[in-house]
Amino acid sequence: MVSREKITPDMAKKEVVRICEISDENIVDCMQCGKCTAGCPAVHGMDILPHQVIRLLQLGQIDQLLQSEAIWSCAACFTCASRCPRAVDISKIMEALRLTLVRVKGNNRLDIEKVPKLLDKNIPQQAIVSGFRKYVK
Ligand code: SF4
Ligand code: SF4
């Protein structure tokens, strides 16, 4: 996991706004009905459930989210989006949270020589794909 400085409330607010901008989702629309979590096929690997991810964002508790396993467990299957009565697409929010970590200054470039070593490790495939998206020679 990428190390980060302690996030202050002001920084948290800005990061929540940025995550909403990256994902183009409106977290205020979520009414915490739990239908997303009830249909999610990846909840067994999540320490924070999909509807709880939205709630923590609403509360500005971004630090807890960025340290969670849940954002790496999401399979981007869109089941949550198809079930949501308020049209909230959590997969886009999960991706925005992953990008927030990948784009941390100093951690936003993937050295191509290191890729074979990364592939030997048991890291989430999303991390590798996100790394490639950010790769610049
Ligand atoms: S299904 Fe939609 S409204 Fe219900 S908890 Fe999930 S994101 Fe929120
Ligand atoms: S997109 Fe992610 S959070 Fe949504 S149902 Fe699929 S695995 Fe669960």
Tab-separated table of C-alpha atoms and ligand atoms in Angstrom:
chain	number	residue	atom	x	y	z
A	1	MET	CA	0.000	0.000	0.000
A	2	VAL	CA	1.233	3.489	-0.826
A	3	SER	CA	2.247	5.458	2.238
A	4	ARG	CA	0.508	8.793	2.745
A	5	GLU	CA	0.771	11.698	5.131
A	6	LYS	CA	-1.986	12.049	7.710
A	7	ILE	CA	-5.003	13.598	6.028
A	8	THR	CA	-6.493	16.680	7.710
A	9	PRO	CA	-10.264	17.478	7.499
A	10	ASP	CA	-9.607	20.166	4.867
A	11	MET	CA	-7.559	17.767	2.761
A	12	ALA	CA	-10.286	15.136	3.160
A	13	LYS	CA	-12.949	17.519	1.828
A	14	LYS	CA	-10.836	18.322	-1.222
A	15	GLU	CA	-10.129	14.645	-1.847
A	16	VAL	CA	-13.828	13.743	-1.631
A	17	VAL	CA	-14.628	16.481	-4.165
A	18	ARG	CA	-11.842	15.210	-6.403
A	19	ILE	CA	-13.108	11.619	-6.182
A	20	CYS	CA	-16.591	12.823	-7.172
A	21	GLU	CA	-15.062	14.707	-10.104
A	22	ILE	CA	-12.952	11.757	-11.280
A	23	SER	CA	-15.844	9.303	-10.999
A	24	ASP	CA	-18.523	11.754	-12.141
A	25	GLU	CA	-20.781	10.298	-9.436
A	26	ASN	CA	-22.888	12.135	-6.891
A	27	ILE	CA	-22.446	10.550	-3.452
A	28	VAL	CA	-25.226	12.710	-1.996
A	29	ASP	CA	-27.740	10.698	-4.037
A	30	CYS	CA	-27.033	7.547	-2.015
A	31	MET	CA	-29.771	6.814	0.532
A	32	GLN	CA	-27.953	3.878	2.152
A	33	CYS	CA	-30.530	1.290	1.130
A	34	GLY	CA	-27.855	-1.420	0.867
A	35	LYS	CA	-29.023	-2.920	-2.433
A	36	CYS	CA	-25.518	-2.522	-3.853
A	37	THR	CA	-23.968	-4.531	-1.029
A	38	ALA	CA	-26.710	-7.184	-1.173
A	39	GLY	CA	-25.854	-7.925	-4.809
A	40	CYS	CA	-22.092	-7.463	-4.784
A	41	PRO	CA	-20.224	-10.705	-5.625
A	42	ALA	CA	-16.994	-9.490	-4.013
A	43	VAL	CA	-18.182	-8.596	-0.505
A	44	HIS	CA	-16.428	-11.614	1.035
A	45	GLY	CA	-13.106	-9.894	0.279
A	46	MET	CA	-14.157	-6.446	1.417
A	47	ASP	CA	-13.378	-4.980	4.829
A	48	ILE	CA	-15.707	-2.057	4.011
A	49	LEU	CA	-18.951	-2.901	2.205
A	50	PRO	CA	-20.006	-0.998	-0.945
A	51	HIS	CA	-22.758	1.065	0.736
A	52	GLN	CA	-20.336	1.818	3.583
A	53	VAL	CA	-17.801	3.129	1.052
A	54	ILE	CA	-20.352	5.735	-0.002
A	55	ARG	CA	-21.220	6.562	3.609
A	56	LEU	CA	-17.581	7.099	4.556
A	57	LEU	CA	-17.201	9.417	1.575
A	58	GLN	CA	-20.299	11.332	2.670
A	59	LEU	CA	-18.689	11.687	6.099
A	60	GLY	CA	-15.339	12.721	4.618
A	61	GLN	CA	-13.517	9.723	6.133
A	62	ILE	CA	-11.287	9.295	3.140
A	63	ASP	CA	-8.222	8.021	4.989
A	64	GLN	CA	-10.016	4.868	6.129
A	65	LEU	CA	-11.154	4.199	2.574
A	66	LEU	CA	-7.744	4.643	1.030
A	67	GLN	CA	-6.288	2.080	3.437
A	68	SER	CA	-9.049	-0.464	2.848
A	69	GLU	CA	-8.890	-3.773	1.026
A	70	ALA	CA	-12.338	-3.098	-0.424
A	71	ILE	CA	-11.180	-0.721	-3.141
A	72	TRP	CA	-8.856	-3.430	-4.489
A	73	SER	CA	-11.442	-6.203	-4.135
A	74	CYS	CA	-14.039	-4.543	-6.360
A	75	ALA	CA	-14.271	-6.463	-9.628
A	76	ALA	CA	-15.876	-3.564	-11.511
A	77	CYS	CA	-18.760	-5.846	-12.443
A	78	PHE	CA	-21.361	-3.018	-12.334
A	79	THR	CA	-23.859	-5.155	-10.403
A	80	CYS	CA	-24.146	-2.407	-7.793
A	81	ALA	CA	-24.859	0.213	-10.448
A	82	SER	CA	-27.558	-1.931	-12.046
A	83	ARG	CA	-29.281	-2.460	-8.677
A	84	CYS	CA	-29.026	1.075	-7.343
A	85	PRO	CA	-32.364	2.912	-7.206
A	86	ARG	CA	-30.482	6.244	-7.209
A	87	ALA	CA	-28.203	5.461	-10.172
A	88	VAL	CA	-24.980	5.600	-8.158
A	89	ASP	CA	-22.164	3.662	-9.853
A	90	ILE	CA	-19.875	2.488	-7.063
A	91	SER	CA	-17.436	0.827	-9.472
A	92	LYS	CA	-16.509	4.286	-10.779
A	93	ILE	CA	-16.005	5.510	-7.226
A	94	MET	CA	-13.821	2.479	-6.425
A	95	GLU	CA	-11.713	3.239	-9.503
A	96	ALA	CA	-11.432	6.898	-8.478
A	97	LEU	CA	-10.236	5.814	-5.025
A	98	ARG	CA	-7.608	3.528	-6.581
A	99	LEU	CA	-6.464	6.312	-8.894
A	100	THR	CA	-6.159	8.648	-5.919
A	101	LEU	CA	-3.594	6.263	-4.446
A	102	VAL	CA	-1.796	5.543	-7.695
A	103	ARG	CA	-1.477	9.242	-8.481
A	104	VAL	CA	0.164	10.213	-5.189
A	105	LYS	CA	3.210	12.330	-6.011
A	106	GLY	CA	6.222	10.120	-6.441
A	107	ASN	CA	4.112	7.008	-6.911
A	108	ASN	CA	2.495	7.861	-10.219
A	109	ARG	CA	5.038	6.330	-12.539
A	110	LEU	CA	5.680	2.675	-13.166
A	111	ASP	CA	9.223	1.739	-14.076
A	112	ILE	CA	8.799	-0.736	-16.930
A	113	GLU	CA	11.837	-2.760	-15.738
A	114	LYS	CA	10.013	-3.469	-12.484
A	115	VAL	CA	6.929	-4.974	-14.128
A	116	PRO	CA	8.161	-8.615	-14.212
A	117	LYS	CA	8.890	-8.426	-10.467
A	118	LEU	CA	5.444	-6.953	-9.798
A	119	LEU	CA	3.834	-9.782	-11.713
A	120	ASP	CA	5.564	-12.285	-9.429
A	121	LYS	CA	3.826	-10.791	-6.433
A	122	ASN	CA	0.282	-11.322	-5.319
A	123	ILE	CA	-0.906	-7.789	-6.001
A	124	PRO	CA	-4.334	-6.844	-7.365
A	125	GLN	CA	-4.570	-6.808	-11.155
A	126	GLN	CA	-6.280	-3.410	-10.922
A	127	ALA	CA	-3.055	-1.953	-9.495
A	128	ILE	CA	-1.043	-3.186	-12.471
A	129	VAL	CA	-3.618	-1.891	-14.977
A	130	SER	CA	-3.775	1.480	-13.205
A	131	GLY	CA	0.008	1.608	-13.209
A	132	PHE	CA	0.140	1.019	-16.941
A	133	ARG	CA	-2.391	3.797	-17.473
A	134	LYS	CA	-0.029	6.159	-15.708
A	135	TYR	CA	3.173	4.820	-17.303
A	136	VAL	CA	5.381	7.424	-18.926
A	137	LYS	CA	8.821	6.517	-20.141
B	1	SF4	S1	-27.840	0.801	-3.890
B	1	SF4	FE1	-27.400	2.971	-4.382
B	1	SF4	S2	-28.640	4.166	-2.940
B	1	SF4	FE2	-28.561	2.063	-2.174
B	1	SF4	S3	-26.824	2.068	-0.716
B	1	SF4	FE3	-26.038	1.405	-2.707
B	1	SF4	S4	-25.287	3.286	-3.694
B	1	SF4	FE4	-26.625	3.900	-2.006
B	2	SF4	S1	-18.711	-3.133	-9.179
B	2	SF4	FE1	-17.495	-3.630	-7.354
B	2	SF4	S2	-18.690	-2.891	-5.613
B	2	SF4	FE2	-20.069	-2.985	-7.415
B	2	SF4	S3	-21.046	-5.022	-7.259
B	2	SF4	FE3	-19.251	-5.247	-8.611
B	2	SF4	S4	-17.584	-5.890	-7.232
B	2	SF4	FE4	-19.239	-5.050	-5.939
